[in-house]
Amino acid sequence: MKVNKTRPVNLDLQTIRFPLTAISSILHRVSGVITFISLAILLWLLNLSLSSPQGFAEAADIVDSFFVKFVLWGVLTALFYHIVLGIRHLIMDMGYFEELESGTTSAKISFAIVAVLAVFAGGLVW
Ligand code: HEM
């Protein structure tokens, strides 16, 4: 087969820019995996806190550190991201926001909603 050697080739990763819709999609997968992994840890923590008064004190002690609170905030934010962008996904499955322009706008609006929910998550954790 004859190959056209003059066709444009772009392998310079520094010049490749992902569109916002692609970034929102990748982060949706990442947030789903984070939610899946953190579920086991959160269920273990819930079980510990419900096991006995000492268990509750132990669980409260674990959560009472900046690092753990920061991780909990990240987990909650990932869950909010997954839910908000998941709902956007389901709306797109119904045939809306499928064009580049409306898809980019809906991604921006979803990001803004997640930012508000991330602040709310911070209020819950601290
Ligand atoms: C425990 C809760 C949840 C976990 C662990 C979870 C995890 C995941 C994972 C790992 C994926 C696969 C992502 C991929 O392969 O691209 C996924 C996809 C998806 N999730 Fe969730 N999810 C949860 C809750 C939710 C909720 C509450 C919604 C509601 C909006 C939702 C909506 C979706 C949608 C629409 C997809 C498909 C995305 C696509 O087709 O690319 N998920 N989820």
PDB file of C-alpha atoms and ligand atoms in Angstrom:
ATOM      1  CA  MET A   1       0.000   0.000   0.000  1.00  0.00           C
ATOM      2  CA  LYS A   2       1.276   3.457  -0.891  1.00  0.00           C
ATOM      3  CA  VAL A   3       1.768   5.647   2.201  1.00  0.00           C
ATOM      4  CA  ASN A   4       1.467   9.416   1.998  1.00  0.00           C
ATOM      5  CA  LYS A   5       4.619  10.530   3.808  1.00  0.00           C
ATOM      6  CA  THR A   6       3.643  14.189   3.845  1.00  0.00           C
ATOM      7  CA  ARG A   7       0.657  13.693   6.106  1.00  0.00           C
ATOM      8  CA  PRO A   8       0.806  15.722   9.339  1.00  0.00           C
ATOM      9  CA  VAL A   9       2.310  13.935  12.350  1.00  0.00           C
ATOM     10  CA  ASN A  10       2.156  15.313  15.865  1.00  0.00           C
ATOM     11  CA  LEU A  11       4.004  13.304  18.491  1.00  0.00           C
ATOM     12  CA  ASP A  12       5.205  16.272  20.521  1.00  0.00           C
ATOM     13  CA  LEU A  13       3.344  15.622  23.771  1.00  0.00           C
ATOM     14  CA  GLN A  14       4.035  19.183  24.936  1.00  0.00           C
ATOM     15  CA  THR A  15       1.888  20.557  22.119  1.00  0.00           C
ATOM     16  CA  ILE A  16      -1.022  18.090  22.435  1.00  0.00           C
ATOM     17  CA  ARG A  17      -3.940  19.633  24.343  1.00  0.00           C
ATOM     18  CA  PHE A  18      -6.864  17.535  25.531  1.00  0.00           C
ATOM     19  CA  PRO A  19     -10.281  19.152  25.063  1.00  0.00           C
ATOM     20  CA  LEU A  20     -12.220  19.872  28.274  1.00  0.00           C
ATOM     21  CA  THR A  21     -14.719  17.116  27.430  1.00  0.00           C
ATOM     22  CA  ALA A  22     -11.883  14.549  27.282  1.00  0.00           C
ATOM     23  CA  ILE A  23     -10.464  15.721  30.631  1.00  0.00           C
ATOM     24  CA  SER A  24     -13.924  15.509  32.244  1.00  0.00           C
ATOM     25  CA  SER A  25     -14.315  11.962  30.885  1.00  0.00           C
ATOM     26  CA  ILE A  26     -10.913  10.749  32.134  1.00  0.00           C
ATOM     27  CA  LEU A  27     -11.517  12.279  35.572  1.00  0.00           C
ATOM     28  CA  HIS A  28     -14.922  10.543  35.693  1.00  0.00           C
ATOM     29  CA  ARG A  29     -13.186   7.176  35.372  1.00  0.00           C
ATOM     30  CA  VAL A  30     -10.540   8.164  37.939  1.00  0.00           C
ATOM     31  CA  SER A  31     -13.212   9.366  40.407  1.00  0.00           C
ATOM     32  CA  GLY A  32     -15.136   6.080  39.929  1.00  0.00           C
ATOM     33  CA  VAL A  33     -12.038   4.046  40.808  1.00  0.00           C
ATOM     34  CA  ILE A  34     -11.249   6.290  43.826  1.00  0.00           C
ATOM     35  CA  THR A  35     -14.855   5.882  45.044  1.00  0.00           C
ATOM     36  CA  PHE A  36     -14.671   2.107  44.588  1.00  0.00           C
ATOM     37  CA  ILE A  37     -11.409   1.757  46.544  1.00  0.00           C
ATOM     38  CA  SER A  38     -12.389   4.194  49.303  1.00  0.00           C
ATOM     39  CA  LEU A  39     -15.731   2.419  49.868  1.00  0.00           C
ATOM     40  CA  ALA A  40     -13.946  -0.518  51.541  1.00  0.00           C
ATOM     41  CA  ILE A  41     -12.000   1.796  53.863  1.00  0.00           C
ATOM     42  CA  LEU A  42     -15.078   3.889  54.732  1.00  0.00           C
ATOM     43  CA  LEU A  43     -17.151   0.761  55.460  1.00  0.00           C
ATOM     44  CA  TRP A  44     -14.366  -0.530  57.730  1.00  0.00           C
ATOM     45  CA  LEU A  45     -14.331   2.837  59.557  1.00  0.00           C
ATOM     46  CA  LEU A  46     -18.152   2.793  59.899  1.00  0.00           C
ATOM     47  CA  ASN A  47     -18.033  -0.775  61.235  1.00  0.00           C
ATOM     48  CA  LEU A  48     -15.362   0.210  63.771  1.00  0.00           C
ATOM     49  CA  SER A  49     -17.352   3.260  64.918  1.00  0.00           C
ATOM     50  CA  LEU A  50     -20.526   1.178  65.405  1.00  0.00           C
ATOM     51  CA  SER A  51     -18.847  -1.784  67.114  1.00  0.00           C
ATOM     52  CA  SER A  52     -18.672  -0.305  70.661  1.00  0.00           C
ATOM     53  CA  PRO A  53     -18.136   2.986  72.523  1.00  0.00           C
ATOM     54  CA  GLN A  54     -14.367   2.261  72.465  1.00  0.00           C
ATOM     55  CA  GLY A  55     -14.572   1.519  68.739  1.00  0.00           C
ATOM     56  CA  PHE A  56     -16.301   4.844  68.181  1.00  0.00           C
ATOM     57  CA  ALA A  57     -13.586   6.651  70.163  1.00  0.00           C
ATOM     58  CA  GLU A  58     -10.929   4.800  68.120  1.00  0.00           C
ATOM     59  CA  ALA A  59     -12.606   5.789  64.807  1.00  0.00           C
ATOM     60  CA  ALA A  60     -12.954   9.411  65.992  1.00  0.00           C
ATOM     61  CA  ASP A  61      -9.251   9.343  66.902  1.00  0.00           C
ATOM     62  CA  ILE A  62      -8.290   8.098  63.418  1.00  0.00           C
ATOM     63  CA  VAL A  63     -10.305  10.848  61.718  1.00  0.00           C
ATOM     64  CA  ASP A  64      -8.907  13.508  64.062  1.00  0.00           C
ATOM     65  CA  SER A  65      -5.789  14.281  61.995  1.00  0.00           C
ATOM     66  CA  PHE A  66      -5.269  16.812  59.207  1.00  0.00           C
ATOM     67  CA  PHE A  67      -3.956  14.183  56.775  1.00  0.00           C
ATOM     68  CA  VAL A  68      -6.933  11.804  57.257  1.00  0.00           C
ATOM     69  CA  LYS A  69      -9.378  14.715  57.020  1.00  0.00           C
ATOM     70  CA  PHE A  70      -7.694  15.852  53.813  1.00  0.00           C
ATOM     71  CA  VAL A  71      -8.007  12.340  52.334  1.00  0.00           C
ATOM     72  CA  LEU A  72     -11.676  12.180  53.426  1.00  0.00           C
ATOM     73  CA  TRP A  73     -12.261  15.553  51.741  1.00  0.00           C
ATOM     74  CA  GLY A  74     -10.634  14.218  48.548  1.00  0.00           C
ATOM     75  CA  VAL A  75     -12.787  11.060  48.662  1.00  0.00           C
ATOM     76  CA  LEU A  76     -15.992  13.079  49.146  1.00  0.00           C
ATOM     77  CA  THR A  77     -15.017  15.443  46.329  1.00  0.00           C
ATOM     78  CA  ALA A  78     -14.295  12.470  44.026  1.00  0.00           C
ATOM     79  CA  LEU A  79     -17.726  11.012  44.909  1.00  0.00           C
ATOM     80  CA  PHE A  80     -19.451  14.360  44.185  1.00  0.00           C
ATOM     81  CA  TYR A  81     -17.520  14.621  40.914  1.00  0.00           C
ATOM     82  CA  HIS A  82     -18.551  11.096  39.916  1.00  0.00           C
ATOM     83  CA  ILE A  83     -22.220  11.743  40.719  1.00  0.00           C
ATOM     84  CA  VAL A  84     -22.442  15.170  39.001  1.00  0.00           C
ATOM     85  CA  LEU A  85     -20.516  14.128  35.884  1.00  0.00           C
ATOM     86  CA  GLY A  86     -22.339  10.765  35.957  1.00  0.00           C
ATOM     87  CA  ILE A  87     -25.703  12.581  35.798  1.00  0.00           C
ATOM     88  CA  ARG A  88     -24.299  14.677  32.893  1.00  0.00           C
ATOM     89  CA  HIS A  89     -23.306  11.399  31.253  1.00  0.00           C
ATOM     90  CA  LEU A  90     -26.803   9.948  31.654  1.00  0.00           C
ATOM     91  CA  ILE A  91     -28.332  13.148  30.218  1.00  0.00           C
ATOM     92  CA  MET A  92     -25.950  12.804  27.244  1.00  0.00           C
ATOM     93  CA  ASP A  93     -27.081   9.177  26.872  1.00  0.00           C
ATOM     94  CA  MET A  94     -30.588  10.624  26.341  1.00  0.00           C
ATOM     95  CA  GLY A  95     -29.258  12.629  23.402  1.00  0.00           C
ATOM     96  CA  TYR A  96     -28.525  16.080  24.902  1.00  0.00           C
ATOM     97  CA  PHE A  97     -25.216  18.051  24.993  1.00  0.00           C
ATOM     98  CA  GLU A  98     -23.711  15.836  22.318  1.00  0.00           C
ATOM     99  CA  GLU A  99     -22.270  18.633  20.168  1.00  0.00           C
ATOM    100  CA  LEU A 100     -18.785  19.971  20.934  1.00  0.00           C
ATOM    101  CA  GLU A 101     -20.015  23.398  22.030  1.00  0.00           C
ATOM    102  CA  SER A 102     -22.886  22.255  24.283  1.00  0.00           C
ATOM    103  CA  GLY A 103     -20.751  19.375  25.612  1.00  0.00           C
ATOM    104  CA  THR A 104     -18.007  21.824  26.618  1.00  0.00           C
ATOM    105  CA  THR A 105     -20.551  24.137  28.260  1.00  0.00           C
ATOM    106  CA  SER A 106     -22.160  21.280  30.211  1.00  0.00           C
ATOM    107  CA  ALA A 107     -18.683  20.142  31.347  1.00  0.00           C
ATOM    108  CA  LYS A 108     -17.894  23.685  32.572  1.00  0.00           C
ATOM    109  CA  ILE A 109     -21.214  23.919  34.447  1.00  0.00           C
ATOM    110  CA  SER A 110     -20.598  20.474  35.991  1.00  0.00           C
ATOM    111  CA  PHE A 111     -17.096  21.560  37.115  1.00  0.00           C
ATOM    112  CA  ALA A 112     -18.606  24.668  38.747  1.00  0.00           C
ATOM    113  CA  ILE A 113     -21.210  22.536  40.604  1.00  0.00           C
ATOM    114  CA  VAL A 114     -18.453  20.165  41.797  1.00  0.00           C
ATOM    115  CA  ALA A 115     -16.375  23.149  43.010  1.00  0.00           C
ATOM    116  CA  VAL A 116     -19.318  24.316  45.160  1.00  0.00           C
ATOM    117  CA  LEU A 117     -19.834  20.759  46.468  1.00  0.00           C
ATOM    118  CA  ALA A 118     -16.081  20.483  47.215  1.00  0.00           C
ATOM    119  CA  VAL A 119     -16.384  23.551  49.485  1.00  0.00           C
ATOM    120  CA  PHE A 120     -19.450  21.940  51.093  1.00  0.00           C
ATOM    121  CA  ALA A 121     -17.422  18.715  51.609  1.00  0.00           C
ATOM    122  CA  GLY A 122     -14.712  20.796  53.327  1.00  0.00           C
ATOM    123  CA  GLY A 123     -17.384  22.195  55.676  1.00  0.00           C
ATOM    124  CA  LEU A 124     -18.567  18.657  56.483  1.00  0.00           C
ATOM    125  CA  VAL A 125     -15.083  17.298  57.193  1.00  0.00           C
ATOM    126  CA  TRP A 126     -13.644  20.235  59.192  1.00  0.00           C
TER     127      TRP A 126
HETATM  128  C1  HEM B   1     -20.320   3.477  44.991  1.00  0.00           C
HETATM  129  C2  HEM B   1     -20.592   4.282  44.038  1.00  0.00           C
HETATM  130  C3  HEM B   1     -19.971   4.218  42.664  1.00  0.00           C
HETATM  131  C4  HEM B   1     -18.825   3.630  42.223  1.00  0.00           C
HETATM  132  C5  HEM B   1     -17.820   2.832  43.022  1.00  0.00           C
HETATM  133  C6  HEM B   1     -18.740   3.874  40.791  1.00  0.00           C
HETATM  134  C7  HEM B   1     -17.706   3.448  39.979  1.00  0.00           C
HETATM  135  C8  HEM B   1     -17.686   3.578  38.611  1.00  0.00           C
HETATM  136  C9  HEM B   1     -16.643   3.114  37.741  1.00  0.00           C
HETATM  137  C10 HEM B   1     -15.364   2.422  38.186  1.00  0.00           C
HETATM  138  C11 HEM B   1     -17.018   3.401  36.476  1.00  0.00           C
HETATM  139  C12 HEM B   1     -16.288   3.014  35.208  1.00  0.00           C
HETATM  140  C13 HEM B   1     -15.677   4.224  34.598  1.00  0.00           C
HETATM  141  C14 HEM B   1     -15.142   3.896  33.218  1.00  0.00           C
HETATM  142  O1  HEM B   1     -14.773   2.752  32.935  1.00  0.00           O
HETATM  143  O2  HEM B   1     -15.088   4.826  32.431  1.00  0.00           O
HETATM  144  C15 HEM B   1     -18.299   4.052  36.520  1.00  0.00           C
HETATM  145  C16 HEM B   1     -19.006   4.503  35.434  1.00  0.00           C
HETATM  146  C17 HEM B   1     -20.154   5.252  35.501  1.00  0.00           C
HETATM  147  N1  HEM B   1     -20.771   5.717  36.630  1.00  0.00           N
HETATM  148 FE1  HEM B   1     -20.284   5.200  38.509  1.00  0.00          FE
HETATM  149  N2  HEM B   1     -19.827   4.608  40.406  1.00  0.00           N
HETATM  150  C18 HEM B   1     -20.600   4.847  41.512  1.00  0.00           C
HETATM  151  C19 HEM B   1     -21.748   5.597  41.592  1.00  0.00           C
HETATM  152  C20 HEM B   1     -22.327   6.255  40.539  1.00  0.00           C
HETATM  153  C21 HEM B   1     -23.476   7.139  40.657  1.00  0.00           C
HETATM  154  C22 HEM B   1     -24.207   7.494  41.969  1.00  0.00           C
HETATM  155  C23 HEM B   1     -23.764   7.560  39.426  1.00  0.00           C
HETATM  156  C24 HEM B   1     -24.925   8.465  39.128  1.00  0.00           C
HETATM  157  C25 HEM B   1     -24.902   9.440  38.389  1.00  0.00           C
HETATM  158  C26 HEM B   1     -22.788   6.946  38.490  1.00  0.00           C
HETATM  159  C27 HEM B   1     -22.746   7.102  37.122  1.00  0.00           C
HETATM  160  C28 HEM B   1     -21.882   6.458  36.272  1.00  0.00           C
HETATM  161  C29 HEM B   1     -21.967   6.482  34.819  1.00  0.00           C
HETATM  162  C30 HEM B   1     -23.031   7.192  33.984  1.00  0.00           C
HETATM  163  C31 HEM B   1     -20.895   5.718  34.334  1.00  0.00           C
HETATM  164  C32 HEM B   1     -20.578   5.399  32.867  1.00  0.00           C
HETATM  165  C33 HEM B   1     -19.565   6.370  32.328  1.00  0.00           C
HETATM  166  C34 HEM B   1     -19.142   6.020  30.910  1.00  0.00           C
HETATM  167  O3  HEM B   1     -19.876   5.344  30.194  1.00  0.00           O
HETATM  168  O4  HEM B   1     -18.037   6.445  30.522  1.00  0.00           O
HETATM  169  N3  HEM B   1     -21.932   6.177  39.218  1.00  0.00           N
HETATM  170  N4  HEM B   1     -18.687   4.157  37.828  1.00  0.00           N
END
